[in-house]
């Protein structure tokens, strides 16, 4: 049998250059076409096709092909379960058939001219639970495709899923109509109270950020000077927009890798959609003014997207609005530079999108005041990770303030001072001085943390977003004890792809150099609900399909995450993988098996990855208490998640203020359990650390050291206080203290011992 050497590795590398593939295509159809051409070439297939799943009709439709009759694009349709392609998406599993015409599922489409092709290999394209489509390769020869081809096609499908999904959404668009409006007033203000969404402090002149979006929607009637713009002006504006987006993307990939691609890929995708730009061109050619043509098309898109029941579709309305606003601004202000918000300002705005926050960050915005409306968790997470103070208020009068008015934003408490008095400014300046002291603390951090009697304790950082890493390093973190991978999942509207995750994890490992990095697999559910997952509607989410249970159920999502982690760890000695919320040895073994399976698959794909990560578990559930010794043999390390451990052991919701008094880490059962966990780890010779809140609570640190814990992982900002506490303790005293706590049987008794030890003078 004549067979070319199929180059799976270079296929994955080429597909990995997704952004180029996308931006290099004139539109989304050519993007899909370039994709099938690339895949067919690498797999030496006679045919490669992509079928997209239409939500509305619940049918798969042929969207791009090489090898089949090109006239069949858009015509061949099949239901879920119909034919080999429909069966692939229904079962959500790859389907490889040696002789297609003999298969019971085979369905002949005369439009396609496909009866010559016997070998058939199809892989579903999905993003989490979302069905996106199917990618198929075919060959004349029977039994042509190998297991390694299946793996390579699967890997390609998973990398392409995000972009293909965007393409699919665009293709599904119908046009509708829509308009909105909005206005503002003015009054004298002094102190405005708001709610804090991201802490910090700023003193600067204000600027009211007129969202182009508001402008865009409210001005649906033609303006007098609109007619002076030409089609050439419009095209220039589109080109300028593409250029700006590329620049912004490059800048922010470094700074905020968790979400940069999410924002910019969506924007590029819309720009590439022929019915978006071409529709505007058509309207201009039919004598509509360019600004009105933009407004008209953008408004229609927004209406369609916002009426969707799916959160990720609604989010696209924001993207369209954001992009439309940018094109309009570039058109109208063609000759002036893009309106600079003015550097180092406090920005007041009615509405903000993630891309606005990023843009503002590049203008070194000092603080943001968001007026009216709610705030998505995206925006506050972004602001926090970019260190931008953010306050939300209902006071619309702020929008009428003249630009340049001085203001103070005290986002730590949510206060806004307009035109502050000397006294208020002085208080502010004093606070700034204390901040300098905080900087001095950095310099005071010791490289090593030793107790008074010379016992070493390792201090690690808990990291949520990569932008927290520099602080952790400044404060001498010895590594990352807990990287919560939820955040790349939380700040977006759909599951991130393997590639997107890879970029984030790789950067984390690179930044931390050779220091140990513990990456915890997705801990979704409970208090960390992913808006786009269907598995959210549970009566009792804390006890529901969350965390490792969710991952083991959603093997595709889990597998992609594990692959991304292992690939990111390639060539690194510091990789540790940790499973959250483990309840039984069986579950731990199942999770470990997924790691092994991913390794096997990546071996076949000739991918580089880390073959020897340490694999450990969070100790968070009381159910592990009776099998601790066995767990200590199975796992390479333990990390105690006291937040959940206390929650589950004491049956008290960790986030419910009404039962906060029952959340007692000093409960004798909790203290004794922690001791047993530490002991089991010591017996087996594995590392046991604590990464829940207890690890930074000054009153519990002596107990934790006293029972033998020698590594703590805390939020970066808490590292100085924790180090200070430890360096002021003697281990001998800590051990005696722990011993007396472990003897006590009442809550009141342990409370008293803790108080006496921690506040000896009272
Ligand atoms: C914990 O439960 O203590 C923990 C560290 O994990 P999380 O807070 O992310 O649930
Ligand atoms: Mg937890």
XYZ file of C-alpha atoms in Angstrom, residues 58 194 225 254 320 342 416 426 551 615 646 689 738:
13
model
C -30.963 21.203 14.523
C -20.725 53.495 45.666
C -22.796 66.002 8.121
C 1.419 39.519 27.244
C -20.657 43.612 17.814
C -6.394 61.264 28.374
C -15.901 59.095 45.432
C -4.158 65.282 52.629
C -14.535 16.968 35.054
C -0.055 14.171 40.896
C -14.799 23.080 57.129
C 0.343 21.778 52.644
C -1.416 22.178 69.175
